Amino acid sequence: MSPTTPSNPQPDANPTPRHLMAKEAKGVMKEAKQVMRRKVLLGNAMSMTEWNNEIAEEAFLEAAARIAPALTASQIPDRDESCKKLSIITTTVHGVFKKEAWRVLLNHYSLTLEAGDTRSLTNHREAVIAPLLVDHGYLFMNSTIMSPVNHPAVVDTIYHSIWSTLLHEVLDFNKLNDLDDLFSIRGAAVHNTLLEFQEGMYKPVQFSPTSSSGREYKAIQAHNTIVCNTPALYSASHLIKQDMIA
């Protein structure tokens, strides 16, 4: 993947005055953060670290071309440091979905019991969670029927993750087909959280596609592709997205 470059860059021989560069640099960074959040949400949430860094640079250059087209990339101060900060956004987005997954799952599956009843809580969690992890059962209201991802716990996690934060600001809800990857990243976060409840151990939502979270993310992406290519499933998926943003 090759980073894009700002359109119509101006020669360095006539640089923008330094005070203007600093002012525009702030605008570039603000826009770049939004661009990076959008890229993560819509298809790059489980990229390798090197690829994530490239995506961050793409976001930076895209924002620079939009906000400060009169500047070359080299004229914008602290470019490398800015890209490093942008790359961290992927982890931040993971954290938003993971936090919401904890809240939704605790409530939806009654995974908390009265204090002091640790054995009952452990048995309850095992009885509830183990079946959900078989054949991606936690994704569907009825795992025996082919359908789009439609479990309320899953949809609620997406809804609250984007609407209780500013993430909704970077999404275009007129393009519902672009939102499929929200189900993928949410699925990875929910799956990751279910494993935590089952095993009693913290599990970070990792970048690596080879992690359990990454494999789940790819599996849901593959399922979404089948849904998009099946008219009846596509229509059902479209309705779920409409209800989610209403």
mmCIF file of C-alpha atoms in Angstrom:
data_model
loop_
_atom_site.group_PDB
_atom_site.id
_atom_site.type_symbol
_atom_site.label_atom_id
_atom_site.label_comp_id
_atom_site.label_asym_id
_atom_site.label_seq_id
_atom_site.Cartn_x
_atom_site.Cartn_y
_atom_site.Cartn_z
ATOM 1 C CA MET A 1 0.000 0.000 0.000
ATOM 2 C CA SER A 2 1.572 3.279 -1.081
ATOM 3 C CA PRO A 3 0.801 6.444 0.922
ATOM 4 C CA THR A 4 -1.019 9.100 -1.031
ATOM 5 C CA THR A 5 0.470 12.536 -1.511
ATOM 6 C CA PRO A 6 -1.158 15.951 -1.185
ATOM 7 C CA SER A 7 -2.644 17.221 -4.430
ATOM 8 C CA ASN A 8 -0.854 20.019 -6.290
ATOM 9 C CA PRO A 9 2.039 20.426 -3.841
ATOM 10 C CA GLN A 10 3.840 23.734 -4.011
ATOM 11 C CA PRO A 11 7.619 23.943 -4.392
ATOM 12 C CA ASP A 12 9.642 24.352 -1.211
ATOM 13 C CA ALA A 13 11.306 27.437 -2.686
ATOM 14 C CA ASN A 14 8.313 29.538 -1.645
ATOM 15 C CA PRO A 15 7.342 28.191 1.777
ATOM 16 C CA THR A 16 4.282 29.371 3.674
ATOM 17 C CA PRO A 17 5.145 31.774 6.536
ATOM 18 C CA ARG A 18 6.017 29.804 9.669
ATOM 19 C CA HIS A 19 3.170 31.153 11.826
ATOM 20 C CA LEU A 20 0.668 30.120 9.173
ATOM 21 C CA MET A 21 2.251 26.682 8.905
ATOM 22 C CA ALA A 22 1.867 26.115 12.646
ATOM 23 C CA LYS A 23 -1.780 27.204 12.540
ATOM 24 C CA GLU A 24 -2.587 25.000 9.586
ATOM 25 C CA ALA A 25 -0.667 22.119 11.107
ATOM 26 C CA LYS A 26 -3.154 22.086 13.990
ATOM 27 C CA GLY A 27 -5.999 21.944 11.486
ATOM 28 C CA VAL A 28 -4.273 19.139 9.606
ATOM 29 C CA MET A 29 -3.868 17.078 12.778
ATOM 30 C CA LYS A 30 -7.479 17.606 13.809
ATOM 31 C CA GLU A 31 -8.701 16.463 10.418
ATOM 32 C CA ALA A 32 -6.183 13.596 10.293
ATOM 33 C CA LYS A 33 -7.556 12.170 13.550
ATOM 34 C CA GLN A 34 -11.032 12.059 12.030
ATOM 35 C CA VAL A 35 -9.702 10.463 8.848
ATOM 36 C CA MET A 36 -7.810 7.842 10.867
ATOM 37 C CA ARG A 37 -10.871 7.002 12.975
ATOM 38 C CA ARG A 38 -12.881 6.538 9.787
ATOM 39 C CA LYS A 39 -10.248 4.275 8.241
ATOM 40 C CA VAL A 40 -10.103 2.122 11.376
ATOM 41 C CA LEU A 41 -13.877 1.795 11.684
ATOM 42 C CA LEU A 42 -14.474 1.021 8.025
ATOM 43 C CA GLY A 43 -11.905 -1.637 7.322
ATOM 44 C CA ASN A 44 -8.543 -1.454 9.046
ATOM 45 C CA ALA A 45 -9.205 -2.274 12.688
ATOM 46 C CA MET A 46 -7.025 -5.388 12.797
ATOM 47 C CA SER A 47 -4.038 -4.359 10.693
ATOM 48 C CA MET A 48 -0.463 -5.364 11.465
ATOM 49 C CA THR A 49 1.626 -2.700 13.193
ATOM 50 C CA GLU A 50 3.560 -1.804 10.020
ATOM 51 C CA TRP A 51 0.354 -1.532 8.011
ATOM 52 C CA ASN A 52 -1.245 0.499 10.781
ATOM 53 C CA ASN A 53 1.637 2.970 10.571
ATOM 54 C CA GLU A 54 1.123 3.269 6.814
ATOM 55 C CA ILE A 55 -2.584 3.907 7.337
ATOM 56 C CA ALA A 56 -1.701 6.645 9.831
ATOM 57 C CA GLU A 57 0.546 8.298 7.272
ATOM 58 C CA GLU A 58 -2.185 8.017 4.632
ATOM 59 C CA ALA A 59 -4.595 9.733 7.021
ATOM 60 C CA PHE A 60 -2.075 12.492 7.686
ATOM 61 C CA LEU A 61 -1.369 13.149 3.993
ATOM 62 C CA GLU A 62 -5.057 13.008 3.095
ATOM 63 C CA ALA A 63 -5.811 15.601 5.749
ATOM 64 C CA ALA A 64 -2.865 17.749 4.640
ATOM 65 C CA ALA A 65 -4.106 17.769 1.048
ATOM 66 C CA ARG A 66 -7.564 18.832 2.196
ATOM 67 C CA ILE A 67 -6.732 21.386 4.886
ATOM 68 C CA ALA A 68 -3.428 22.840 3.685
ATOM 69 C CA PRO A 69 -3.135 22.205 -0.065
ATOM 70 C CA ALA A 70 -0.598 25.019 -0.431
ATOM 71 C CA LEU A 71 1.908 23.172 1.766
ATOM 72 C CA THR A 72 4.181 20.287 0.933
ATOM 73 C CA ALA A 73 4.255 17.435 3.429
ATOM 74 C CA SER A 74 7.775 18.447 4.455
ATOM 75 C CA GLN A 75 6.569 21.930 5.365
ATOM 76 C CA ILE A 76 4.232 20.657 8.065
ATOM 77 C CA PRO A 77 6.149 20.470 11.353
ATOM 78 C CA ASP A 78 6.407 17.288 13.472
ATOM 79 C CA ARG A 79 5.098 15.060 10.711
ATOM 80 C CA ASP A 80 6.648 11.834 12.037
ATOM 81 C CA GLU A 81 5.456 12.530 15.569
ATOM 82 C CA SER A 82 1.975 13.321 14.270
ATOM 83 C CA CYS A 83 1.803 10.020 12.386
ATOM 84 C CA LYS A 84 2.929 8.155 15.502
ATOM 85 C CA LYS A 85 0.074 9.724 17.474
ATOM 86 C CA LEU A 86 -2.392 8.836 14.731
ATOM 87 C CA SER A 87 -1.343 5.178 14.788
ATOM 88 C CA ILE A 88 -2.444 4.940 18.430
ATOM 89 C CA ILE A 89 -6.041 5.712 17.421
ATOM 90 C CA THR A 90 -6.528 2.091 16.353
ATOM 91 C CA THR A 91 -5.931 0.917 19.915
ATOM 92 C CA THR A 92 -8.195 3.665 21.234
ATOM 93 C CA VAL A 93 -11.049 2.532 18.976
ATOM 94 C CA HIS A 94 -10.512 -1.067 20.118
ATOM 95 C CA GLY A 95 -10.819 0.163 23.698
ATOM 96 C CA VAL A 96 -14.112 1.935 23.022
ATOM 97 C CA PHE A 97 -15.706 -1.227 21.625
ATOM 98 C CA LYS A 98 -14.168 -3.428 24.316
ATOM 99 C CA LYS A 99 -15.472 -1.215 27.136
ATOM 100 C CA GLU A 100 -18.951 -1.224 25.641
ATOM 101 C CA ALA A 101 -18.843 -4.975 25.085
ATOM 102 C CA TRP A 102 -18.155 -5.482 28.801
ATOM 103 C CA ARG A 103 -21.100 -3.310 29.788
ATOM 104 C CA VAL A 104 -23.548 -4.872 27.332
ATOM 105 C CA LEU A 105 -22.541 -8.476 28.026
ATOM 106 C CA LEU A 106 -22.705 -8.084 31.793
ATOM 107 C CA ASN A 107 -26.264 -6.851 31.536
ATOM 108 C CA HIS A 108 -27.528 -8.972 28.656
ATOM 109 C CA TYR A 109 -26.306 -12.330 29.990
ATOM 110 C CA SER A 110 -26.549 -11.545 33.728
ATOM 111 C CA LEU A 111 -22.869 -12.254 34.206
ATOM 112 C CA THR A 112 -22.792 -10.620 37.640
ATOM 113 C CA LEU A 113 -24.347 -12.244 40.694
ATOM 114 C CA GLU A 114 -24.489 -11.212 44.316
ATOM 115 C CA ALA A 115 -21.092 -10.742 45.936
ATOM 116 C CA GLY A 116 -19.850 -13.771 47.859
ATOM 117 C CA ASP A 117 -21.312 -16.334 45.484
ATOM 118 C CA THR A 118 -18.144 -16.835 43.448
ATOM 119 C CA ARG A 119 -18.688 -20.513 42.666
ATOM 120 C CA SER A 120 -22.208 -19.917 41.365
ATOM 121 C CA LEU A 121 -20.940 -16.994 39.274
ATOM 122 C CA THR A 122 -18.198 -19.150 37.745
ATOM 123 C CA ASN A 123 -20.619 -21.961 36.940
ATOM 124 C CA HIS A 124 -23.159 -19.538 35.520
ATOM 125 C CA ARG A 125 -20.602 -17.858 33.279
ATOM 126 C CA GLU A 126 -19.354 -21.190 31.962
ATOM 127 C CA ALA A 127 -22.889 -22.416 31.248
ATOM 128 C CA VAL A 128 -23.816 -19.201 29.429
ATOM 129 C CA ILE A 129 -20.616 -18.408 27.558
ATOM 130 C CA ALA A 130 -19.420 -21.797 26.281
ATOM 131 C CA PRO A 131 -22.382 -22.286 23.883
ATOM 132 C CA LEU A 132 -22.013 -18.727 22.561
ATOM 133 C CA LEU A 133 -18.469 -19.431 21.408
ATOM 134 C CA VAL A 134 -19.456 -22.471 19.341
ATOM 135 C CA ASP A 135 -19.744 -21.657 15.622
ATOM 136 C CA HIS A 136 -19.884 -17.903 16.351
ATOM 137 C CA GLY A 137 -23.236 -18.382 18.101
ATOM 138 C CA TYR A 138 -22.923 -15.081 19.960
ATOM 139 C CA LEU A 139 -23.395 -13.228 16.658
ATOM 140 C CA PHE A 140 -26.886 -14.477 15.867
ATOM 141 C CA MET A 141 -30.337 -14.601 17.418
ATOM 142 C CA ASN A 142 -30.683 -18.102 15.980
ATOM 143 C CA SER A 143 -27.378 -19.681 15.023
ATOM 144 C CA THR A 144 -29.111 -22.513 13.145
ATOM 145 C CA ILE A 145 -30.458 -20.109 10.514
ATOM 146 C CA MET A 146 -28.265 -18.288 8.004
ATOM 147 C CA SER A 147 -28.645 -14.575 8.700
ATOM 148 C CA PRO A 148 -26.697 -11.340 8.963
ATOM 149 C CA VAL A 149 -25.107 -10.577 12.317
ATOM 150 C CA ASN A 150 -28.217 -9.705 14.324
ATOM 151 C CA HIS A 151 -27.827 -10.561 18.003
ATOM 152 C CA PRO A 152 -29.106 -7.671 20.184
ATOM 153 C CA ALA A 153 -25.988 -7.749 22.371
ATOM 154 C CA VAL A 154 -23.873 -7.255 19.268
ATOM 155 C CA VAL A 155 -25.992 -4.507 17.742
ATOM 156 C CA ASP A 156 -26.247 -2.713 21.100
ATOM 157 C CA THR A 157 -22.465 -2.743 21.417
ATOM 158 C CA ILE A 158 -22.109 -1.020 18.051
ATOM 159 C CA TYR A 159 -24.885 1.457 18.783
ATOM 160 C CA HIS A 160 -23.521 2.604 22.117
ATOM 161 C CA SER A 161 -19.895 2.569 20.951
ATOM 162 C CA ILE A 162 -20.556 5.059 18.174
ATOM 163 C CA TRP A 163 -23.322 7.169 19.732
ATOM 164 C CA SER A 164 -21.968 7.482 23.281
ATOM 165 C CA THR A 165 -18.690 8.776 21.830
ATOM 166 C CA LEU A 166 -17.799 11.068 18.938
ATOM 167 C CA LEU A 167 -17.147 8.160 16.568
ATOM 168 C CA HIS A 168 -20.467 8.727 14.812
ATOM 169 C CA GLU A 169 -19.122 12.056 13.548
ATOM 170 C CA VAL A 170 -16.710 10.345 11.158
ATOM 171 C CA LEU A 171 -19.320 8.044 9.576
ATOM 172 C CA ASP A 172 -21.553 8.753 6.593
ATOM 173 C CA PHE A 173 -24.903 7.188 7.432
ATOM 174 C CA ASN A 174 -26.113 7.762 3.894
ATOM 175 C CA LYS A 175 -23.739 4.966 2.857
ATOM 176 C CA LEU A 176 -24.998 2.015 4.868
ATOM 177 C CA ASN A 177 -23.032 -0.480 2.779
ATOM 178 C CA ASP A 178 -19.827 1.044 4.139
ATOM 179 C CA LEU A 179 -20.749 0.156 7.727
ATOM 180 C CA ASP A 180 -20.236 -3.625 7.498
ATOM 181 C CA ASP A 181 -16.917 -3.481 9.277
ATOM 182 C CA LEU A 182 -18.545 -2.020 12.373
ATOM 183 C CA PHE A 183 -19.952 -5.535 12.849
ATOM 184 C CA SER A 184 -16.490 -7.033 12.370
ATOM 185 C CA ILE A 185 -14.706 -4.882 14.937
ATOM 186 C CA ARG A 186 -17.596 -5.194 17.351
ATOM 187 C CA GLY A 187 -17.571 -8.968 16.906
ATOM 188 C CA ALA A 188 -13.872 -9.115 17.699
ATOM 189 C CA ALA A 189 -14.425 -7.043 20.848
ATOM 190 C CA VAL A 190 -17.404 -9.114 22.018
ATOM 191 C CA HIS A 191 -15.635 -12.413 21.305
ATOM 192 C CA ASN A 192 -12.561 -11.159 23.155
ATOM 193 C CA THR A 193 -14.686 -10.138 26.147
ATOM 194 C CA LEU A 194 -16.533 -13.469 26.262
ATOM 195 C CA LEU A 195 -13.171 -15.250 26.430
ATOM 196 C CA GLU A 196 -12.216 -13.029 29.357
ATOM 197 C CA PHE A 197 -15.365 -13.962 31.236
ATOM 198 C CA GLN A 198 -14.806 -17.627 30.489
ATOM 199 C CA GLU A 199 -11.112 -17.788 31.368
ATOM 200 C CA GLY A 200 -10.937 -15.064 34.007
ATOM 201 C CA MET A 201 -7.968 -13.436 32.290
ATOM 202 C CA TYR A 202 -7.521 -10.042 30.628
ATOM 203 C CA LYS A 203 -7.162 -10.282 26.847
ATOM 204 C CA PRO A 204 -6.149 -7.203 24.854
ATOM 205 C CA VAL A 205 -7.870 -6.675 21.507
ATOM 206 C CA GLN A 206 -4.655 -7.021 19.532
ATOM 207 C CA PHE A 207 -3.625 -5.627 16.157
ATOM 208 C CA SER A 208 -2.403 -8.945 14.847
ATOM 209 C CA PRO A 209 -4.625 -10.816 12.365
ATOM 210 C CA THR A 210 -3.191 -14.025 13.861
ATOM 211 C CA SER A 211 -4.612 -13.274 17.326
ATOM 212 C CA SER A 212 -7.969 -14.745 18.349
ATOM 213 C CA SER A 213 -9.523 -11.300 17.955
ATOM 214 C CA GLY A 214 -8.001 -10.910 14.504
ATOM 215 C CA ARG A 215 -9.219 -14.310 13.346
ATOM 216 C CA GLU A 216 -12.723 -13.533 14.557
ATOM 217 C CA TYR A 217 -12.589 -10.165 12.781
ATOM 218 C CA LYS A 218 -11.662 -11.865 9.490
ATOM 219 C CA ALA A 219 -14.341 -14.529 9.932
ATOM 220 C CA ILE A 220 -17.039 -11.898 10.373
ATOM 221 C CA GLN A 221 -15.753 -9.988 7.353
ATOM 222 C CA ALA A 222 -16.076 -13.183 5.301
ATOM 223 C CA HIS A 223 -19.620 -13.694 6.613
ATOM 224 C CA ASN A 224 -20.510 -10.099 5.711
ATOM 225 C CA THR A 225 -19.346 -10.744 2.143
ATOM 226 C CA ILE A 226 -21.727 -13.711 1.872
ATOM 227 C CA VAL A 227 -24.547 -11.561 3.259
ATOM 228 C CA CYS A 228 -23.866 -8.802 0.715
ATOM 229 C CA ASN A 229 -23.998 -11.325 -2.146
ATOM 230 C CA THR A 230 -27.274 -12.909 -1.009
ATOM 231 C CA PRO A 231 -30.275 -10.642 -1.776
ATOM 232 C CA ALA A 232 -32.532 -11.759 1.099
ATOM 233 C CA LEU A 233 -29.714 -11.530 3.639
ATOM 234 C CA TYR A 234 -28.572 -8.205 2.225
ATOM 235 C CA SER A 235 -32.059 -6.735 2.698
ATOM 236 C CA ALA A 236 -32.199 -7.991 6.292
ATOM 237 C CA SER A 237 -28.761 -6.536 6.982
ATOM 238 C CA HIS A 238 -29.816 -3.188 5.530
ATOM 239 C CA LEU A 239 -32.783 -3.040 7.905
ATOM 240 C CA ILE A 240 -30.566 -3.819 10.895
ATOM 241 C CA LYS A 241 -28.257 -0.930 9.970
ATOM 242 C CA GLN A 242 -31.191 1.437 9.495
ATOM 243 C CA ASP A 243 -32.577 0.568 12.932
ATOM 244 C CA MET A 244 -29.131 0.949 14.471
ATOM 245 C CA ILE A 245 -28.716 4.559 13.272
ATOM 246 C CA ALA A 246 -32.334 5.686 13.620
#
